[in-house]
Backbone as JSON Lines, residues from 0, in Angstrom:
{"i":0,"aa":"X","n":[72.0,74.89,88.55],"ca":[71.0,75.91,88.73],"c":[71.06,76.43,90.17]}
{"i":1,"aa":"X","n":[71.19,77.89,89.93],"ca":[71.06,78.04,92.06],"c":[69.77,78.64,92.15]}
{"i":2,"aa":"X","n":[69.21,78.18,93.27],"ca":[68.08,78.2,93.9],"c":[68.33,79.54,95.12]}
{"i":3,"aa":"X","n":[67.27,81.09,94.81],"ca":[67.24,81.47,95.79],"c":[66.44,81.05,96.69]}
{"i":4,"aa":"X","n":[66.83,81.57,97.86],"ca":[65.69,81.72,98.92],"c":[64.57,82.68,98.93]}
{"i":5,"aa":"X","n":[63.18,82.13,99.38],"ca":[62.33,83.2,98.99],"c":[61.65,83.17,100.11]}
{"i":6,"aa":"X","n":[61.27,84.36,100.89],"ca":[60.54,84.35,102.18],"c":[59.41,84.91,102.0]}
{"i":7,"aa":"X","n":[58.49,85.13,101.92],"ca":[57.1,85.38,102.41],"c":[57.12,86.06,100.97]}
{"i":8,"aa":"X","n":[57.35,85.89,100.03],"ca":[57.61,86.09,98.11],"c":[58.51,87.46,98.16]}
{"i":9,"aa":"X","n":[59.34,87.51,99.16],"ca":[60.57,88.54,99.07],"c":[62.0,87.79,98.81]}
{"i":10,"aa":"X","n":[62.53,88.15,97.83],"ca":[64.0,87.55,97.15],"c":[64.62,87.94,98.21]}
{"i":11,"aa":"X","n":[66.17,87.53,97.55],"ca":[66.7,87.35,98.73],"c":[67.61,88.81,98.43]}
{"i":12,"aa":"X","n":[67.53,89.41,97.01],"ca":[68.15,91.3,97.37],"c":[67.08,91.95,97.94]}
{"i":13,"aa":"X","n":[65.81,91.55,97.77],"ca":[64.85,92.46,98.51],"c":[65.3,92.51,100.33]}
{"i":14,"aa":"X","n":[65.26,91.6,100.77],"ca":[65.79,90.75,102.21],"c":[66.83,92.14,102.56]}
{"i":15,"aa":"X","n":[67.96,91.88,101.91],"ca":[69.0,92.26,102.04],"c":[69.07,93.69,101.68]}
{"i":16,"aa":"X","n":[68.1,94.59,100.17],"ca":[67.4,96.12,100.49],"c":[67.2,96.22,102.01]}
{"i":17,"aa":"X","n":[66.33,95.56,102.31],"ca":[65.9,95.65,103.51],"c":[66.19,96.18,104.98]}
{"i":18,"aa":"X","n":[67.3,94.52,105.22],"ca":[68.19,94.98,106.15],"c":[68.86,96.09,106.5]}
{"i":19,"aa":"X","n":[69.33,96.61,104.81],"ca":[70.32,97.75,104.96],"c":[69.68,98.95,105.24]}
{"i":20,"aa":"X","n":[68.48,99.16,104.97],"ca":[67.71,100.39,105.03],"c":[67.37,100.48,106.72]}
{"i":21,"aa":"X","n":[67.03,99.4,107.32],"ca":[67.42,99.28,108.34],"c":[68.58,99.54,109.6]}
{"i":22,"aa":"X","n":[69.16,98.58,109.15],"ca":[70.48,99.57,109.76],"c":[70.59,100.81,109.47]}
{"i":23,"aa":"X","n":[70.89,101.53,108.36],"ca":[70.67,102.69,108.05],"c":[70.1,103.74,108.8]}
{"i":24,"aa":"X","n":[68.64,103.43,109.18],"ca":[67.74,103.93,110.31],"c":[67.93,103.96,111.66]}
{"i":25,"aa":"X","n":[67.99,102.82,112.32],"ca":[68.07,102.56,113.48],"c":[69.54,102.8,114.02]}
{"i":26,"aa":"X","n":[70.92,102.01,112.97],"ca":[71.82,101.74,113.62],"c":[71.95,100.31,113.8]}
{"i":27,"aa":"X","n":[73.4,100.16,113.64],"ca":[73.37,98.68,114.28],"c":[73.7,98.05,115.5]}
{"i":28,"aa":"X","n":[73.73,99.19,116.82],"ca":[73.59,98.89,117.92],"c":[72.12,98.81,118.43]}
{"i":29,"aa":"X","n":[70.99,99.34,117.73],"ca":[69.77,98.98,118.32],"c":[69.15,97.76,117.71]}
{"i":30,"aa":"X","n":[69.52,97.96,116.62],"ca":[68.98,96.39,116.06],"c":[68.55,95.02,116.8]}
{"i":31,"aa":"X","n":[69.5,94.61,118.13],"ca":[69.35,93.41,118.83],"c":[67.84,93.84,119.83]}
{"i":32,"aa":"X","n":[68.11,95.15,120.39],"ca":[67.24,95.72,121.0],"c":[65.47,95.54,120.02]}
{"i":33,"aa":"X","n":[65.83,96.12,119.18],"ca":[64.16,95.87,118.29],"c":[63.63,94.32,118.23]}
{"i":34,"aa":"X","n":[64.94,93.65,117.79],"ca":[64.58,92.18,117.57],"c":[63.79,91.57,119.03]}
{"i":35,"aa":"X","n":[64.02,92.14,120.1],"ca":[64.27,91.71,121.12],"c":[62.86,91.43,121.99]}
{"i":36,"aa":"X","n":[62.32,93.17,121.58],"ca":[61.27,93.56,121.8],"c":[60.48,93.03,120.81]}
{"i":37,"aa":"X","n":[60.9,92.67,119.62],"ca":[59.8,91.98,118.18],"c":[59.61,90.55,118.97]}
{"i":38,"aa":"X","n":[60.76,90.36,119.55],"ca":[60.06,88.4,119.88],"c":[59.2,88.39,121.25]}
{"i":39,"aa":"X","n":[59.81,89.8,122.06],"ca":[58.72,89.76,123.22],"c":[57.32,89.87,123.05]}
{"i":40,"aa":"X","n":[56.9,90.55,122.02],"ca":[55.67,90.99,121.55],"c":[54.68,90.2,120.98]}
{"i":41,"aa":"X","n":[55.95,88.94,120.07],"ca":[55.61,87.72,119.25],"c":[55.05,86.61,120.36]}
{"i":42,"aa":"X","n":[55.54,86.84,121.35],"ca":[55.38,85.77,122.14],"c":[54.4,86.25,122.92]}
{"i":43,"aa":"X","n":[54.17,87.29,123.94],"ca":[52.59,87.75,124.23],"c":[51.74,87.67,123.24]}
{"i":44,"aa":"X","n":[51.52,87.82,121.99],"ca":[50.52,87.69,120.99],"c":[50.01,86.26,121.1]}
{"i":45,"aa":"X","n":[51.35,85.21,121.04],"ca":[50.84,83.52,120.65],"c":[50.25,83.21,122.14]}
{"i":46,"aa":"X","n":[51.17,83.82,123.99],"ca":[50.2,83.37,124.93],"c":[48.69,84.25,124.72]}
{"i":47,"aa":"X","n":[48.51,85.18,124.52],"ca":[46.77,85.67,124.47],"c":[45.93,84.62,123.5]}
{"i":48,"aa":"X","n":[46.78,84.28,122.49],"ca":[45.53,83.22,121.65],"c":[45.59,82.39,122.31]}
{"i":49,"aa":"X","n":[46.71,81.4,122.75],"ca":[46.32,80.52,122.97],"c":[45.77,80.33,124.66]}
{"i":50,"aa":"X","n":[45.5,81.38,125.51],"ca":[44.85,81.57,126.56],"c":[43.34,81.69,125.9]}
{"i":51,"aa":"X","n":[43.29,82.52,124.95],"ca":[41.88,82.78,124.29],"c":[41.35,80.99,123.95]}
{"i":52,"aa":"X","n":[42.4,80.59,123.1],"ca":[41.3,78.87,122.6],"c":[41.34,78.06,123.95]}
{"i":53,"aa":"X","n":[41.97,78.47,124.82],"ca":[41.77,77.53,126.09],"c":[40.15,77.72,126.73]}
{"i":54,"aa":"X","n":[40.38,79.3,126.81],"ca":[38.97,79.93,127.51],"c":[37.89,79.56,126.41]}
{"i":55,"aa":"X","n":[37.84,79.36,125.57],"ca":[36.92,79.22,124.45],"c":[36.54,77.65,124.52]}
{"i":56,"aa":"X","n":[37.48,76.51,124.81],"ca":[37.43,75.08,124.94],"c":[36.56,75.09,126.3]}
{"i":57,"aa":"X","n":[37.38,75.67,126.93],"ca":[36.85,75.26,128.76],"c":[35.32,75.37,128.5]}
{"i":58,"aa":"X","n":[34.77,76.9,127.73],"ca":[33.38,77.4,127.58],"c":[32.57,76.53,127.16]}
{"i":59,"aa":"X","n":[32.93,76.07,126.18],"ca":[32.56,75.39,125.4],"c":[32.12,73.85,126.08]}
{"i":60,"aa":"X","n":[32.98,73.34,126.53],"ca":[33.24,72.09,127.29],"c":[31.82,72.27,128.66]}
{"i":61,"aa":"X","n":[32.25,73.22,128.78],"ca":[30.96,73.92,130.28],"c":[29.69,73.86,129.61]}
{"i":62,"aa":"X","n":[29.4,74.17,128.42],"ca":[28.63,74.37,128.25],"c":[27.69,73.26,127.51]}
{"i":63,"aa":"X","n":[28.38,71.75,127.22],"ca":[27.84,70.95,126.84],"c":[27.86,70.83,125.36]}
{"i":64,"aa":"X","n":[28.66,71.86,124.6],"ca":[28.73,72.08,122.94],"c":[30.18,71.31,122.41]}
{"i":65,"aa":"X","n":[30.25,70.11,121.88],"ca":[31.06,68.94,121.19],"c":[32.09,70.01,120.42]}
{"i":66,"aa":"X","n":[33.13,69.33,121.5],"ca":[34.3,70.08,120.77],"c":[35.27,68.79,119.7]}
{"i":67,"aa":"X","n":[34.74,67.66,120.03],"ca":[35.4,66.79,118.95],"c":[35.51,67.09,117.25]}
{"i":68,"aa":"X","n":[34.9,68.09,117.04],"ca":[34.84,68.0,115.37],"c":[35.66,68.53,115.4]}
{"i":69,"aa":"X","n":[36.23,70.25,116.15],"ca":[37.6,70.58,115.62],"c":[38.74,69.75,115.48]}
{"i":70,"aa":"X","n":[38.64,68.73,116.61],"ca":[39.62,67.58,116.22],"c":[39.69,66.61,115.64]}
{"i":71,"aa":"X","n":[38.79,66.89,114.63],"ca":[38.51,65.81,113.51],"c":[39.19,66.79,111.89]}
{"i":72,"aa":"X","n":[38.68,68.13,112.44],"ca":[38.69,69.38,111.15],"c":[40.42,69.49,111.27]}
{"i":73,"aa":"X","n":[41.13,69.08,112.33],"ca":[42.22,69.82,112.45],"c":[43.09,68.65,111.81]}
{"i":74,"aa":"X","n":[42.26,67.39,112.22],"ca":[43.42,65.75,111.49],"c":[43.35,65.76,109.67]}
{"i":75,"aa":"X","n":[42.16,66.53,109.75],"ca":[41.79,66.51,107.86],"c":[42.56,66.93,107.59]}
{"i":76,"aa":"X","n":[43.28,68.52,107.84],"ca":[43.61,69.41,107.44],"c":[45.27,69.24,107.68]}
{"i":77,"aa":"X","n":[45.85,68.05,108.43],"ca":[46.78,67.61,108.94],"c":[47.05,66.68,107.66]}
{"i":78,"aa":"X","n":[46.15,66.35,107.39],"ca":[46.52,65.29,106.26],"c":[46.78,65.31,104.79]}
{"i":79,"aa":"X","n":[45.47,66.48,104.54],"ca":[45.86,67.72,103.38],"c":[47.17,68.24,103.37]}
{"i":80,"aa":"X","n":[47.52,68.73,104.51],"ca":[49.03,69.14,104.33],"c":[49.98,68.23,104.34]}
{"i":81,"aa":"X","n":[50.02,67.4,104.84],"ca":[51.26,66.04,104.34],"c":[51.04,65.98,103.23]}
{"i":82,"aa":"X","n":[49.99,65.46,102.56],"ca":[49.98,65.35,101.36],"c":[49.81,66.36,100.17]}
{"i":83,"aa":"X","n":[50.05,67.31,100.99],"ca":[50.9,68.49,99.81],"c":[52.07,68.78,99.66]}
{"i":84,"aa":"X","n":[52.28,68.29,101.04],"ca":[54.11,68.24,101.06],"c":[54.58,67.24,100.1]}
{"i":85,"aa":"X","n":[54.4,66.55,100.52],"ca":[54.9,64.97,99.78],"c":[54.91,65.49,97.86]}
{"i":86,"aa":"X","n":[53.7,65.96,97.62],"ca":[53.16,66.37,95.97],"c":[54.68,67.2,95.35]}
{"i":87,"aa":"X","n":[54.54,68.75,96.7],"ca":[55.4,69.38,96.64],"c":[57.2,69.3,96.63]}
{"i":88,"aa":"X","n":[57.28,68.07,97.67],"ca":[58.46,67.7,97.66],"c":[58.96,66.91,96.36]}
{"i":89,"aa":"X","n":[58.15,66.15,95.59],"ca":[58.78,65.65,94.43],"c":[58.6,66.46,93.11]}
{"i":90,"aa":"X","n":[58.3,67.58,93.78],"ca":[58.35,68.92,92.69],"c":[59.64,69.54,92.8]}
{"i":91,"aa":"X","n":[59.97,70.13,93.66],"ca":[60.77,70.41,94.17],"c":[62.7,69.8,93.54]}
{"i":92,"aa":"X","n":[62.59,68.49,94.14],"ca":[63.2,67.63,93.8],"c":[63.63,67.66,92.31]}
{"i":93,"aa":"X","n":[62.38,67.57,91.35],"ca":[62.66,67.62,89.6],"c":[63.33,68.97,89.42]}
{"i":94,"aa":"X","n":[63.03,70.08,90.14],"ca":[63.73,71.08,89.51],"c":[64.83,71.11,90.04]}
């Protein structure tokens, strides 16, 4: 049985529609250029949040309001997901 790859529920000719319509557009000398600027952008986005939950902890912390439960909400939810993996992985596996 072959197994495609499926990304965010796009096959893998959709992927590959994709790309080509792409190139198509841009070219495939700008392509590295877009990517380039897509990860610069990706990466200012993740430092503003996570400058934002810092400033939000510090506040918080200043202000005398118990920040331990998120780190109780975040081990639950840590554990939920192992153990969906695990469910998932011997799903996986049978097919």
């Amino acid at each position: 049985m072959i197994q495609a790859s499926i990304f965010l529920f796009i096959g893998t000719t959709e992927i590959m529609f994709i790309l080509f319509i792409v190139v198509m557009i841009f070219g495939a000398d700008k392509i590295p250029e877009i990517a380039k600027g897509l990860g610069k952008g990706i990466r200012m986005l993740k430092d503003a949040s996570n400058d934002i939950k810092t400033e939000i902890t510090k506040s918080a912390e200043k202000n005398g309001i118990d920040t331990s439960i998120t780190k109780d909400v975040q081990d639950e939810l840590n554990k939920v997901k192992d153990d969906l993996e695990d469910f998932t992985g011997s799903v996986r596996r049978k097919l």
